[in-house]
Amino acid sequence: MSFADTARIIIKSGKGGDGHVSFRRELFVPNGGPDGGDGGRGGDLIFEVDKGMTTLGDFRMKRKYAAESGENGGKKRCHGKNGRDLVIKVPYGTVVKEAKTGQVITDMSGDNLREVILTGGKGGLGNMHFATSVMQAPRFAQPGQQAQELEVILELKVIADVGLVGFPNVGKSTLISMSSNARPQIANYHFTTLQPHLGVVDLEDDSFVMADIPGLIEGAADGAGLGHDFLRHIQRCRVLIHVVDAAGTEGRDPLSDIEKINSELKEFDPALAAVPMIIAANKTDAIYNDGSSPDPVEQIRAVYEPKGIKVMPISAATGEGVRELLYSVAALLKETDRQPLIYEREYDIKAHQNEDLPLNIYRESGKVYVVEGPRIDRMLGYTNLEDEKGFKFFQNYMKENKIIDQLKKLGLTEGDTVRVGGLEFEYYE
């Protein structure tokens, strides 16, 4: 079994429906004008937070998600039906990354509970839009804008005010069960919790969310075990409680354990070294000291309290010291202005959507040149050529993307015909 903390899926918006080419054919109107309708708009691909979800396990069995495409236009100016949006539910705290680059597309946390990730293609215009005094029977229509498709990585980074860290079997699960409404399964074995448990700690005047982060092991920052999967959750926390087995019930050295875990945190993300921390010296009920050896709690205090890190003895099993620990944590939360980490957008889908789309430019005959392919179809899908600004944008697009330069290399001269995505134009300098 492994914790479903990440998922890799392919998402796709809906394609816009194509515009229709048709002409009125009615009794006594043998040569009616164009009446081809517009294509419907493709559906959007939307991510939405479902606060009832706690893992990305739902994405294990299904990898491809697509919104519905728009219907093509029809005769008699009939508009094609718009495609339905597809809403994908994800847990709060899910970070969406572009698979190839690993760059952040969006962080589904904070106030961002619903976001359109891929926009559906715009429907193409029917031939009724292209009739002019010169061309009264246009035999072409605009194709629908292509769908957007992207492979993404989903990463769940639990959002909690306080994170419990420490080696396996030091009592973190017991502590969160004693402190909050969380009821994790607890067993005294050397395997660890595979899934973070969230609990709300309610005090008289305060409340905060606490997460039991699965037990770390040496080498976690290098990816050993499930290290990377679990360490990423700690980045969100405002305060850390470092739980250590002060009694050394398994023959471990508490001071060495603290140092190793702190090293793992710092190696994974240097910023974690600055997160406020309290050390919970647990299992004090199991400390048997006849005075012949140093008190382990005092040894920990001697090392860490001079560094400004408070050390508090507790017994999660009996509840001793737990209340005092929680009030100290609440006070520390009030003192810190560190806000939960929200990941900024690094990957702009719109800026990348046309980069890899094919574009074909060739000479069809003596004075006819063709520009076709998904890249030009996409541009035409969101450009209104009937509008003066839209037509100017189209001209600039042809120049800025060096399409005119390529046509000239093929022999394009003034007066020649250029067919762009099914539309015909005469070229003038």
PDB file of N, CA and C in Angstrom, residues 18-95:
ATOM      1  N   ASP A  18     -17.673  23.129 -35.620  1.00  0.00           N
ATOM      2  CA  ASP A  18     -17.397  23.823 -36.874  1.00  0.00           C
ATOM      3  C   ASP A  18     -18.620  24.601 -37.350  1.00  0.00           C
ATOM      4  N   GLY A  19     -18.359  25.741 -37.999  1.00  0.00           N
ATOM      5  CA  GLY A  19     -19.445  26.465 -38.650  1.00  0.00           C
ATOM      6  C   GLY A  19     -19.950  25.671 -39.854  1.00  0.00           C
ATOM      7  N   HIS A  20     -21.203  25.895 -40.219  1.00  0.00           N
ATOM      8  CA  HIS A  20     -21.835  25.095 -41.279  1.00  0.00           C
ATOM      9  C   HIS A  20     -21.944  25.896 -42.584  1.00  0.00           C
ATOM     10  N   VAL A  21     -21.828  25.194 -43.685  1.00  0.00           N
ATOM     11  CA  VAL A  21     -22.019  25.801 -45.005  1.00  0.00           C
ATOM     12  C   VAL A  21     -23.332  25.291 -45.592  1.00  0.00           C
ATOM     13  N   SER A  22     -24.293  26.180 -45.795  1.00  0.00           N
ATOM     14  CA  SER A  22     -25.561  25.805 -46.411  1.00  0.00           C
ATOM     15  C   SER A  22     -26.236  27.055 -46.961  1.00  0.00           C
ATOM     16  N   PHE A  23     -27.247  26.840 -47.820  1.00  0.00           N
ATOM     17  CA  PHE A  23     -27.968  27.944 -48.451  1.00  0.00           C
ATOM     18  C   PHE A  23     -29.471  27.680 -48.368  1.00  0.00           C
ATOM     19  N   ARG A  24     -30.221  28.760 -48.287  1.00  0.00           N
ATOM     20  CA  ARG A  24     -31.681  28.627 -48.221  1.00  0.00           C
ATOM     21  C   ARG A  24     -32.196  27.953 -49.485  1.00  0.00           C
ATOM     22  N   ARG A  25     -32.991  26.923 -49.308  1.00  0.00           N
ATOM     23  CA  ARG A  25     -33.612  26.236 -50.446  1.00  0.00           C
ATOM     24  C   ARG A  25     -35.099  26.090 -50.152  1.00  0.00           C
ATOM     25  N   GLU A  26     -35.863  27.094 -50.534  1.00  0.00           N
ATOM     26  CA  GLU A  26     -37.290  27.093 -50.255  1.00  0.00           C
ATOM     27  C   GLU A  26     -38.071  27.296 -51.556  1.00  0.00           C
ATOM     28  N   LEU A  27     -39.336  26.935 -51.519  1.00  0.00           N
ATOM     29  CA  LEU A  27     -40.203  27.129 -52.669  1.00  0.00           C
ATOM     30  C   LEU A  27     -40.233  28.614 -53.033  1.00  0.00           C
ATOM     31  N   PHE A  28     -40.035  28.900 -54.270  1.00  0.00           N
ATOM     32  CA  PHE A  28     -40.011  30.266 -54.805  1.00  0.00           C
ATOM     33  C   PHE A  28     -38.740  31.039 -54.431  1.00  0.00           C
ATOM     34  N   VAL A  29     -37.816  30.361 -53.701  1.00  0.00           N
ATOM     35  CA  VAL A  29     -36.528  31.006 -53.390  1.00  0.00           C
ATOM     36  C   VAL A  29     -35.427  30.033 -53.791  1.00  0.00           C
ATOM     37  N   PRO A  30     -35.253  29.815 -55.084  1.00  0.00           N
ATOM     38  CA  PRO A  30     -34.283  28.800 -55.528  1.00  0.00           C
ATOM     39  C   PRO A  30     -32.845  29.171 -55.239  1.00  0.00           C
ATOM     40  N   ASN A  31     -32.566  30.440 -55.149  1.00  0.00           N
ATOM     41  CA  ASN A  31     -31.181  30.860 -54.932  1.00  0.00           C
ATOM     42  C   ASN A  31     -31.073  31.710 -53.669  1.00  0.00           C
ATOM     43  N   GLY A  32     -31.483  31.113 -52.560  1.00  0.00           N
ATOM     44  CA  GLY A  32     -31.444  31.849 -51.301  1.00  0.00           C
ATOM     45  C   GLY A  32     -30.029  32.084 -50.819  1.00  0.00           C
ATOM     46  N   GLY A  33     -29.918  32.980 -49.890  1.00  0.00           N
ATOM     47  CA  GLY A  33     -28.597  33.324 -49.359  1.00  0.00           C
ATOM     48  C   GLY A  33     -28.071  32.280 -48.398  1.00  0.00           C
ATOM     49  N   PRO A  34     -26.842  32.486 -47.893  1.00  0.00           N
ATOM     50  CA  PRO A  34     -26.233  31.532 -46.969  1.00  0.00           C
ATOM     51  C   PRO A  34     -26.962  31.501 -45.632  1.00  0.00           C
ATOM     52  N   ASP A  35     -27.142  30.300 -45.098  1.00  0.00           N
ATOM     53  CA  ASP A  35     -27.829  30.198 -43.798  1.00  0.00           C
ATOM     54  C   ASP A  35     -27.140  29.187 -42.880  1.00  0.00           C
ATOM     55  N   GLY A  36     -25.843  28.964 -43.103  1.00  0.00           N
ATOM     56  CA  GLY A  36     -25.100  28.030 -42.251  1.00  0.00           C
ATOM     57  C   GLY A  36     -24.903  28.579 -40.847  1.00  0.00           C
ATOM     58  N   GLY A  37     -25.268  27.792 -39.843  1.00  0.00           N
ATOM     59  CA  GLY A  37     -25.181  28.235 -38.452  1.00  0.00           C
ATOM     60  C   GLY A  37     -23.790  28.063 -37.843  1.00  0.00           C
ATOM     61  N   ASP A  38     -23.619  28.663 -36.670  1.00  0.00           N
ATOM     62  CA  ASP A  38     -22.333  28.619 -35.960  1.00  0.00           C
ATOM     63  C   ASP A  38     -22.185  27.328 -35.155  1.00  0.00           C
ATOM     64  N   GLY A  39     -20.947  26.931 -34.951  1.00  0.00           N
ATOM     65  CA  GLY A  39     -20.675  25.779 -34.097  1.00  0.00           C
ATOM     66  C   GLY A  39     -20.789  26.146 -32.630  1.00  0.00           C
ATOM     67  N   GLY A  40     -21.071  25.150 -31.803  1.00  0.00           N
ATOM     68  CA  GLY A  40     -21.174  25.375 -30.361  1.00  0.00           C
ATOM     69  C   GLY A  40     -19.800  25.467 -29.705  1.00  0.00           C
ATOM     70  N   ARG A  41     -19.759  26.103 -28.583  1.00  0.00           N
ATOM     71  CA  ARG A  41     -18.513  26.267 -27.837  1.00  0.00           C
ATOM     72  C   ARG A  41     -18.140  24.966 -27.124  1.00  0.00           C
ATOM     73  N   GLY A  42     -16.870  24.631 -27.110  1.00  0.00           N
ATOM     74  CA  GLY A  42     -16.417  23.445 -26.383  1.00  0.00           C
ATOM     75  C   GLY A  42     -16.445  23.669 -24.881  1.00  0.00           C
ATOM     76  N   GLY A  43     -16.581  22.599 -24.126  1.00  0.00           N
ATOM     77  CA  GLY A  43     -16.636  22.703 -22.670  1.00  0.00           C
ATOM     78  C   GLY A  43     -15.280  23.007 -22.052  1.00  0.00           C
ATOM     79  N   ASP A  44     -15.303  23.697 -20.911  1.00  0.00           N
ATOM     80  CA  ASP A  44     -14.085  24.002 -20.156  1.00  0.00           C
ATOM     81  C   ASP A  44     -13.699  22.813 -19.289  1.00  0.00           C
ATOM     82  N   LEU A  45     -12.413  22.745 -18.965  1.00  0.00           N
ATOM     83  CA  LEU A  45     -11.897  21.753 -18.012  1.00  0.00           C
ATOM     84  C   LEU A  45     -11.605  22.499 -16.725  1.00  0.00           C
ATOM     85  N   ILE A  46     -12.330  22.162 -15.662  1.00  0.00           N
ATOM     86  CA  ILE A  46     -12.304  22.935 -14.417  1.00  0.00           C
ATOM     87  C   ILE A  46     -11.842  22.066 -13.251  1.00  0.00           C
ATOM     88  N   PHE A  47     -10.993  22.633 -12.399  1.00  0.00           N
ATOM     89  CA  PHE A  47     -10.648  21.979 -11.140  1.00  0.00           C
ATOM     90  C   PHE A  47     -11.415  22.660 -10.016  1.00  0.00           C
ATOM     91  N   GLU A  48     -11.965  21.846  -9.118  1.00  0.00           N
ATOM     92  CA  GLU A  48     -12.749  22.379  -8.004  1.00  0.00           C
ATOM     93  C   GLU A  48     -12.401  21.630  -6.728  1.00  0.00           C
ATOM     94  N   VAL A  49     -12.237  22.363  -5.648  1.00  0.00           N
ATOM     95  CA  VAL A  49     -11.883  21.761  -4.365  1.00  0.00           C
ATOM     96  C   VAL A  49     -13.089  21.056  -3.748  1.00  0.00           C
ATOM     97  N   ASP A  50     -12.864  19.825  -3.308  1.00  0.00           N
ATOM     98  CA  ASP A  50     -13.851  19.081  -2.535  1.00  0.00           C
ATOM     99  C   ASP A  50     -13.216  18.828  -1.169  1.00  0.00           C
ATOM    100  N   LYS A  51     -13.677  19.550  -0.169  1.00  0.00           N
ATOM    101  CA  LYS A  51     -13.036  19.462   1.148  1.00  0.00           C
ATOM    102  C   LYS A  51     -13.310  18.133   1.838  1.00  0.00           C
ATOM    103  N   GLY A  52     -14.147  17.318   1.248  1.00  0.00           N
ATOM    104  CA  GLY A  52     -14.364  15.974   1.783  1.00  0.00           C
ATOM    105  C   GLY A  52     -13.320  14.980   1.302  1.00  0.00           C
ATOM    106  N   MET A  53     -12.553  15.350   0.278  1.00  0.00           N
ATOM    107  CA  MET A  53     -11.503  14.462  -0.236  1.00  0.00           C
ATOM    108  C   MET A  53     -10.222  14.667   0.560  1.00  0.00           C
ATOM    109  N   THR A  54      -9.519  13.575   0.828  1.00  0.00           N
ATOM    110  CA  THR A  54      -8.274  13.665   1.598  1.00  0.00           C
ATOM    111  C   THR A  54      -7.074  13.092   0.859  1.00  0.00           C
ATOM    112  N   THR A  55      -7.305  12.376  -0.244  1.00  0.00           N
ATOM    113  CA  THR A  55      -6.194  11.816  -1.018  1.00  0.00           C
ATOM    114  C   THR A  55      -6.493  11.975  -2.505  1.00  0.00           C
ATOM    115  N   LEU A  56      -5.496  11.647  -3.315  1.00  0.00           N
ATOM    116  CA  LEU A  56      -5.652  11.646  -4.773  1.00  0.00           C
ATOM    117  C   LEU A  56      -5.904  10.233  -5.293  1.00  0.00           C
ATOM    118  N   GLY A  57      -6.387   9.375  -4.426  1.00  0.00           N
ATOM    119  CA  GLY A  57      -6.602   7.978  -4.792  1.00  0.00           C
ATOM    120  C   GLY A  57      -7.573   7.780  -5.940  1.00  0.00           C
ATOM    121  N   ASP A  58      -8.530   8.717  -6.110  1.00  0.00           N
ATOM    122  CA  ASP A  58      -9.519   8.579  -7.179  1.00  0.00           C
ATOM    123  C   ASP A  58      -8.893   8.635  -8.565  1.00  0.00           C
ATOM    124  N   PHE A  59      -7.673   9.178  -8.644  1.00  0.00           N
ATOM    125  CA  PHE A  59      -7.028   9.345  -9.952  1.00  0.00           C
ATOM    126  C   PHE A  59      -6.124   8.168 -10.318  1.00  0.00           C
ATOM    127  N   ARG A  60      -6.115   7.133  -9.485  1.00  0.00           N
ATOM    128  CA  ARG A  60      -5.267   5.980  -9.778  1.00  0.00           C
ATOM    129  C   ARG A  60      -5.778   5.166 -10.961  1.00  0.00           C
ATOM    130  N   MET A  61      -7.090   5.024 -11.056  1.00  0.00           N
ATOM    131  CA  MET A  61      -7.664   4.125 -12.037  1.00  0.00           C
ATOM    132  C   MET A  61      -7.996   4.810 -13.362  1.00  0.00           C
ATOM    133  N   LYS A  62      -8.104   6.125 -13.347  1.00  0.00           N
ATOM    134  CA  LYS A  62      -8.458   6.848 -14.572  1.00  0.00           C
ATOM    135  C   LYS A  62      -7.429   7.923 -14.835  1.00  0.00           C
ATOM    136  N   ARG A  63      -6.903   7.954 -16.072  1.00  0.00           N
ATOM    137  CA  ARG A  63      -5.832   8.896 -16.380  1.00  0.00           C
ATOM    138  C   ARG A  63      -6.257  10.009 -17.327  1.00  0.00           C
ATOM    139  N   LYS A  64      -7.323   9.813 -18.105  1.00  0.00           N
ATOM    140  CA  LYS A  64      -7.688  10.806 -19.102  1.00  0.00           C
ATOM    141  C   LYS A  64      -9.040  11.438 -18.777  1.00  0.00           C
ATOM    142  N   TYR A  65      -9.075  12.764 -18.835  1.00  0.00           N
ATOM    143  CA  TYR A  65     -10.285  13.510 -18.511  1.00  0.00           C
ATOM    144  C   TYR A  65     -10.524  14.547 -19.609  1.00  0.00           C
ATOM    145  N   ALA A  66     -11.704  14.525 -20.226  1.00  0.00           N
ATOM    146  CA  ALA A  66     -11.990  15.434 -21.338  1.00  0.00           C
ATOM    147  C   ALA A  66     -13.377  16.040 -21.200  1.00  0.00           C
ATOM    148  N   ALA A  67     -13.468  17.345 -21.427  1.00  0.00           N
ATOM    149  CA  ALA A  67     -14.763  18.017 -21.487  1.00  0.00           C
ATOM    150  C   ALA A  67     -15.413  17.705 -22.831  1.00  0.00           C
ATOM    151  N   GLU A  68     -16.676  18.026 -22.953  1.00  0.00           N
ATOM    152  CA  GLU A  68     -17.438  17.697 -24.160  1.00  0.00           C
ATOM    153  C   GLU A  68     -17.188  18.738 -25.259  1.00  0.00           C
ATOM    154  N   SER A  69     -17.077  18.270 -26.493  1.00  0.00           N
ATOM    155  CA  SER A  69     -16.891  19.177 -27.623  1.00  0.00           C
ATOM    156  C   SER A  69     -18.223  19.817 -28.010  1.00  0.00           C
ATOM    157  N   GLY A  70     -18.140  21.000 -28.635  1.00  0.00           N
ATOM    158  CA  GLY A  70     -19.345  21.663 -29.121  1.00  0.00           C
ATOM    159  C   GLY A  70     -19.846  20.996 -30.388  1.00  0.00           C
ATOM    160  N   GLU A  71     -21.144  21.064 -30.613  1.00  0.00           N
ATOM    161  CA  GLU A  71     -21.709  20.489 -31.825  1.00  0.00           C
ATOM    162  C   GLU A  71     -21.480  21.422 -33.012  1.00  0.00           C
ATOM    163  N   ASN A  72     -21.415  20.846 -34.201  1.00  0.00           N
ATOM    164  CA  ASN A  72     -21.276  21.649 -35.401  1.00  0.00           C
ATOM    165  C   ASN A  72     -22.562  22.445 -35.661  1.00  0.00           C
ATOM    166  N   GLY A  73     -22.421  23.571 -36.371  1.00  0.00           N
ATOM    167  CA  GLY A  73     -23.594  24.349 -36.749  1.00  0.00           C
ATOM    168  C   GLY A  73     -24.440  23.584 -37.755  1.00  0.00           C
ATOM    169  N   GLY A  74     -25.656  24.040 -37.978  1.00  0.00           N
ATOM    170  CA  GLY A  74     -26.556  23.345 -38.890  1.00  0.00           C
ATOM    171  C   GLY A  74     -27.199  24.279 -39.900  1.00  0.00           C
ATOM    172  N   LYS A  75     -28.101  23.724 -40.687  1.00  0.00           N
ATOM    173  CA  LYS A  75     -28.835  24.517 -41.672  1.00  0.00           C
ATOM    174  C   LYS A  75     -29.778  25.492 -40.968  1.00  0.00           C
ATOM    175  N   LYS A  76     -30.278  26.435 -41.747  1.00  0.00           N
ATOM    176  CA  LYS A  76     -31.288  27.387 -41.270  1.00  0.00           C
ATOM    177  C   LYS A  76     -30.812  28.140 -40.035  1.00  0.00           C
ATOM    178  N   ARG A  77     -29.509  28.492 -40.069  1.00  0.00           N
ATOM    179  CA  ARG A  77     -28.897  29.301 -39.004  1.00  0.00           C
ATOM    180  C   ARG A  77     -28.925  28.623 -37.635  1.00  0.00           C
ATOM    181  N   CYS A  78     -29.025  27.308 -37.631  1.00  0.00           N
ATOM    182  CA  CYS A  78     -29.065  26.586 -36.353  1.00  0.00           C
ATOM    183  C   CYS A  78     -27.689  26.583 -35.686  1.00  0.00           C
ATOM    184  N   HIS A  79     -27.673  27.029 -34.446  1.00  0.00           N
ATOM    185  CA  HIS A  79     -26.433  27.087 -33.661  1.00  0.00           C
ATOM    186  C   HIS A  79     -26.176  25.729 -33.011  1.00  0.00           C
ATOM    187  N   GLY A  80     -24.962  25.218 -33.153  1.00  0.00           N
ATOM    188  CA  GLY A  80     -24.621  23.951 -32.521  1.00  0.00           C
ATOM    189  C   GLY A  80     -24.678  24.047 -31.003  1.00  0.00           C
ATOM    190  N   LYS A  81     -25.004  22.963 -30.351  1.00  0.00           N
ATOM    191  CA  LYS A  81     -25.100  22.924 -28.888  1.00  0.00           C
ATOM    192  C   LYS A  81     -23.706  23.064 -28.266  1.00  0.00           C
ATOM    193  N   ASN A  82     -23.629  23.855 -27.205  1.00  0.00           N
ATOM    194  CA  ASN A  82     -22.358  24.003 -26.502  1.00  0.00           C
ATOM    195  C   ASN A  82     -21.995  22.718 -25.764  1.00  0.00           C
ATOM    196  N   GLY A  83     -20.702  22.408 -25.711  1.00  0.00           N
ATOM    197  CA  GLY A  83     -20.249  21.237 -24.978  1.00  0.00           C
ATOM    198  C   GLY A  83     -20.313  21.462 -23.478  1.00  0.00           C
ATOM    199  N   ARG A  84     -20.547  20.405 -22.731  1.00  0.00           N
ATOM    200  CA  ARG A  84     -20.616  20.518 -21.272  1.00  0.00           C
ATOM    201  C   ARG A  84     -19.230  20.625 -20.666  1.00  0.00           C
ATOM    202  N   ASP A  85     -19.115  21.476 -19.646  1.00  0.00           N
ATOM    203  CA  ASP A  85     -17.858  21.584 -18.898  1.00  0.00           C
ATOM    204  C   ASP A  85     -17.605  20.296 -18.131  1.00  0.00           C
ATOM    205  N   LEU A  86     -16.339  20.017 -17.872  1.00  0.00           N
ATOM    206  CA  LEU A  86     -15.993  18.896 -16.996  1.00  0.00           C
ATOM    207  C   LEU A  86     -15.346  19.458 -15.740  1.00  0.00           C
ATOM    208  N   VAL A  87     -15.958  19.175 -14.589  1.00  0.00           N
ATOM    209  CA  VAL A  87     -15.433  19.640 -13.306  1.00  0.00           C
ATOM    210  C   VAL A  87     -14.737  18.471 -12.618  1.00  0.00           C
ATOM    211  N   ILE A  88     -13.445  18.629 -12.358  1.00  0.00           N
ATOM    212  CA  ILE A  88     -12.661  17.591 -11.686  1.00  0.00           C
ATOM    213  C   ILE A  88     -12.487  17.998 -10.225  1.00  0.00           C
ATOM    214  N   LYS A  89     -12.963  17.148  -9.314  1.00  0.00           N
ATOM    215  CA  LYS A  89     -12.867  17.443  -7.881  1.00  0.00           C
ATOM    216  C   LYS A  89     -11.503  16.991  -7.350  1.00  0.00           C
ATOM    217  N   VAL A  90     -10.860  17.870  -6.573  1.00  0.00           N
ATOM    218  CA  VAL A  90      -9.550  17.557  -5.978  1.00  0.00           C
ATOM    219  C   VAL A  90      -9.564  17.974  -4.511  1.00  0.00           C
ATOM    220  N   PRO A  91      -8.685  17.387  -3.688  1.00  0.00           N
ATOM    221  CA  PRO A  91      -8.622  17.794  -2.286  1.00  0.00           C
ATOM    222  C   PRO A  91      -8.071  19.211  -2.138  1.00  0.00           C
ATOM    223  N   TYR A  92      -8.467  19.879  -1.069  1.00  0.00           N
ATOM    224  CA  TYR A  92      -7.909  21.190  -0.737  1.00  0.00           C
ATOM    225  C   TYR A  92      -6.401  21.043  -0.519  1.00  0.00           C
ATOM    226  N   GLY A  93      -5.635  21.928  -1.155  1.00  0.00           N
ATOM    227  CA  GLY A  93      -4.182  21.861  -1.034  1.00  0.00           C
ATOM    228  C   GLY A  93      -3.502  21.168  -2.203  1.00  0.00           C
ATOM    229  N   THR A  94      -4.269  20.832  -3.244  1.00  0.00           N
ATOM    230  CA  THR A  94      -3.690  20.174  -4.418  1.00  0.00           C
ATOM    231  C   THR A  94      -2.979  21.203  -5.297  1.00  0.00           C
ATOM    232  N   VAL A  95      -1.732  20.905  -5.641  1.00  0.00           N
ATOM    233  CA  VAL A  95      -0.957  21.749  -6.548  1.00  0.00           C
ATOM    234  C   VAL A  95      -0.936  21.062  -7.912  1.00  0.00           C
TER     235      VAL A  95
END
